[in-house]
PDB file of C-alpha atoms in Angstrom:
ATOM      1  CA  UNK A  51     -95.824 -70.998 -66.646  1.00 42.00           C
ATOM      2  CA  UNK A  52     -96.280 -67.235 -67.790  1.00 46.00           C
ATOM      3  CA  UNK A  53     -97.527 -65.375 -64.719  1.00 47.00           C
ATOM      4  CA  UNK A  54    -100.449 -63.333 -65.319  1.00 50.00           C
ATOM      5  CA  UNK A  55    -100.340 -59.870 -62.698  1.00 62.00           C
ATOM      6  CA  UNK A  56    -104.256 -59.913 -61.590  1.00 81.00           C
ATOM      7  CA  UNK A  57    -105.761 -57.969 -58.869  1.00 92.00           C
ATOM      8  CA  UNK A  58    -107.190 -60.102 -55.755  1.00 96.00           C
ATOM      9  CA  UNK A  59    -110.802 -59.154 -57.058  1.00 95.00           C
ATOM     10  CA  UNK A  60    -110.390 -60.805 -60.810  1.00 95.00           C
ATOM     11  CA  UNK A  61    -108.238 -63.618 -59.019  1.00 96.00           C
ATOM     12  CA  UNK A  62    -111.512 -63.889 -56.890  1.00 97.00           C
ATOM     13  CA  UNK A  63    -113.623 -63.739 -59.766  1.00 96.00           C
ATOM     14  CA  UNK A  64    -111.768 -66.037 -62.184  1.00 96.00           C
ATOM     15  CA  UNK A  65    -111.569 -68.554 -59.575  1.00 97.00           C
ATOM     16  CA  UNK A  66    -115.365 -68.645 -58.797  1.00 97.00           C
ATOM     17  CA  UNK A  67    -115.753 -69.320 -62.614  1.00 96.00           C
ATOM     18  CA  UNK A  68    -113.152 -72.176 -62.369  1.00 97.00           C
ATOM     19  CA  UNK A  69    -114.974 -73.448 -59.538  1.00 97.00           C
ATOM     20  CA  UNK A  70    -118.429 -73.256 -60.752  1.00 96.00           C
ATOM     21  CA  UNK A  71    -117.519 -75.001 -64.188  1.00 96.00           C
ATOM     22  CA  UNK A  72    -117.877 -78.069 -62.292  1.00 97.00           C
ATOM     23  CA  UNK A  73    -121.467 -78.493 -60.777  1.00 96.00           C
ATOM     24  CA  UNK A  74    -120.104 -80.929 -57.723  1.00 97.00           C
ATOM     25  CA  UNK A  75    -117.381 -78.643 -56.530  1.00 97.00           C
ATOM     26  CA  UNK A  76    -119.921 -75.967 -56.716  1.00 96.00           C
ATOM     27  CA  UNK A  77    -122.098 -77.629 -54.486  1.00 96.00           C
ATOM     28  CA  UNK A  78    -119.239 -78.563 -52.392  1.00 96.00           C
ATOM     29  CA  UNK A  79    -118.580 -74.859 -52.228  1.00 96.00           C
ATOM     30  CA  UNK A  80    -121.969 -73.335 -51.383  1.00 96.00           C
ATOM     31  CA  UNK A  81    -122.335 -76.477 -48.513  1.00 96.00           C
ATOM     32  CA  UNK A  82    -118.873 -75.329 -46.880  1.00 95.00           C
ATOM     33  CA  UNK A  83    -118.835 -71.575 -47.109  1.00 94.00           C
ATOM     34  CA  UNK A  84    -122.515 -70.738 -46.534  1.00 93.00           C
ATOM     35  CA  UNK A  85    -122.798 -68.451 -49.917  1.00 94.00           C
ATOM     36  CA  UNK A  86    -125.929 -68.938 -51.952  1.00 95.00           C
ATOM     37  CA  UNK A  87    -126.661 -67.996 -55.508  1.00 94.00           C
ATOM     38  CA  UNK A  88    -128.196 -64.938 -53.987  1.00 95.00           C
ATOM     39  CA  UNK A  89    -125.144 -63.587 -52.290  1.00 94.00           C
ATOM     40  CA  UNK A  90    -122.496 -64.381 -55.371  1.00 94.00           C
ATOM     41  CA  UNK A  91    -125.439 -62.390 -57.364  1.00 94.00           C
ATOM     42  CA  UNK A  92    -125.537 -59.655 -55.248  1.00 95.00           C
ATOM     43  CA  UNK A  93    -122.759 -59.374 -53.348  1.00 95.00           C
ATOM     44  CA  UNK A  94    -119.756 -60.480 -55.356  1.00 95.00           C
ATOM     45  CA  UNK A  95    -118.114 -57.560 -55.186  1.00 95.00           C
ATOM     46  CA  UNK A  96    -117.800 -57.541 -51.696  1.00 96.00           C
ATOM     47  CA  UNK A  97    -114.486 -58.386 -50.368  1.00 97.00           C
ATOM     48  CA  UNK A  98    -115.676 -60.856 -47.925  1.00 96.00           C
ATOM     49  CA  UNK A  99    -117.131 -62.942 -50.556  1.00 96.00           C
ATOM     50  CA  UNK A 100    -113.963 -63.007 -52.977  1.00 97.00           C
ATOM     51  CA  UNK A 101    -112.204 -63.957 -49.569  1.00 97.00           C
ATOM     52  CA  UNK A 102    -114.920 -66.556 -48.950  1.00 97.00           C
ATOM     53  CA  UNK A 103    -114.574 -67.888 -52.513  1.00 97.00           C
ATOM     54  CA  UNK A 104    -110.420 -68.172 -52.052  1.00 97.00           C
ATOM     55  CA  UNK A 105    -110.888 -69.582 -48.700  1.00 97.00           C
ATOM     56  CA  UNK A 106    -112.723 -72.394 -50.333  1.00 97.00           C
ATOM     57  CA  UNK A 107    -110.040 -73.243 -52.270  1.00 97.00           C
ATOM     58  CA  UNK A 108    -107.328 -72.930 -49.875  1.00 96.00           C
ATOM     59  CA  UNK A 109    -109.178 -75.225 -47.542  1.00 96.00           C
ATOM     60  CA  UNK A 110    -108.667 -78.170 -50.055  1.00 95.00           C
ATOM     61  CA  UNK A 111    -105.164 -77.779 -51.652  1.00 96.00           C
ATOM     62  CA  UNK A 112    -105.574 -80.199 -54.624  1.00 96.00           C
ATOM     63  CA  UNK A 113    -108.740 -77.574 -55.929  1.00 96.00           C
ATOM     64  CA  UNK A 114    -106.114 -74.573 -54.988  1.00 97.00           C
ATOM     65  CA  UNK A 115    -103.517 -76.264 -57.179  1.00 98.00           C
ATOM     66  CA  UNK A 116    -106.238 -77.089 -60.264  1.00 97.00           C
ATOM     67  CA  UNK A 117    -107.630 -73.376 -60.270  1.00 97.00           C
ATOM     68  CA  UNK A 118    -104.371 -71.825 -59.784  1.00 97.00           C
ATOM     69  CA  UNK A 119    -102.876 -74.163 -62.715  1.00 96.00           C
ATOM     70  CA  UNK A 120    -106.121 -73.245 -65.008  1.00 96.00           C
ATOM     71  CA  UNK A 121    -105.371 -69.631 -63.762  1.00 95.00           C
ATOM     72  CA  UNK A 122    -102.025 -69.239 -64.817  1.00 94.00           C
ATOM     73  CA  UNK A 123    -100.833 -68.517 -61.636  1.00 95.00           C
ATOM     74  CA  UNK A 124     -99.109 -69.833 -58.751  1.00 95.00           C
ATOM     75  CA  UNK A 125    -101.272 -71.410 -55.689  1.00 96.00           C
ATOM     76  CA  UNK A 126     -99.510 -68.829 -53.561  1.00 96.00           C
ATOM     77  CA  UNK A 127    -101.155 -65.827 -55.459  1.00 95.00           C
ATOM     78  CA  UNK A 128    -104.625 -66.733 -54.198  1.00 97.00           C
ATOM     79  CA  UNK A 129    -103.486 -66.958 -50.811  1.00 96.00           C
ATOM     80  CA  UNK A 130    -102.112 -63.631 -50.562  1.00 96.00           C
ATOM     81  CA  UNK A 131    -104.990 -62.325 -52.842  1.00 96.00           C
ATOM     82  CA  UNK A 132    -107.146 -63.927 -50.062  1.00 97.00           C
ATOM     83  CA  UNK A 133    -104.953 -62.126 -47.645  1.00 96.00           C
ATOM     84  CA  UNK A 134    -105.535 -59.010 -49.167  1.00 96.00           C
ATOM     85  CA  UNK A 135    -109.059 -59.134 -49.389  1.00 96.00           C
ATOM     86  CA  UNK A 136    -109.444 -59.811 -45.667  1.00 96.00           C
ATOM     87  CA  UNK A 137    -106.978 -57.048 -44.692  1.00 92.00           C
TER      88      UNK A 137
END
């Protein structure tokens, strides 16, 4: 598996789209972390969203293992990208 070097922001970002191609884990997402369309609209930058949107997916490791695989990168780089976004 080729490891592509991303910062935690576009791992944040690419995982959101990975989550949000599928309109049940989406749901499943907004339920859990209490972000709303509004907030990933507006605040998506923020590092506390990204972190929220990683946190997600380390909170149910077979979706942390499916996004990292469609990623390209290991399950471990979101956690530390998480890691770094809440440091």
């Amino acid at each position: 598996m080729g490891q592509i070097q991303a910062d935690p922001a576009t791992l944040a970002l690419s995982a959101l789209g990975w989550i949000l191609s599928d309109s049940e884990r989406a749901s499943r997402m907004l339920a859990l972390t209490g972000l709303t369309p509004d907030i990933l609209r507006h605040d998506i930058s923020q590092k506390s969203t990204q972190a929220a949107i990683l946190s997600f997916l380390e909170a149910h490791e077979p979706d942390l293992v499916a996004a990292a695989d469609h990623m390209n990168v290991k399950p471990e780089a979101l956690v530390r990208a998480r890691m770094e976004l809440e440091a």
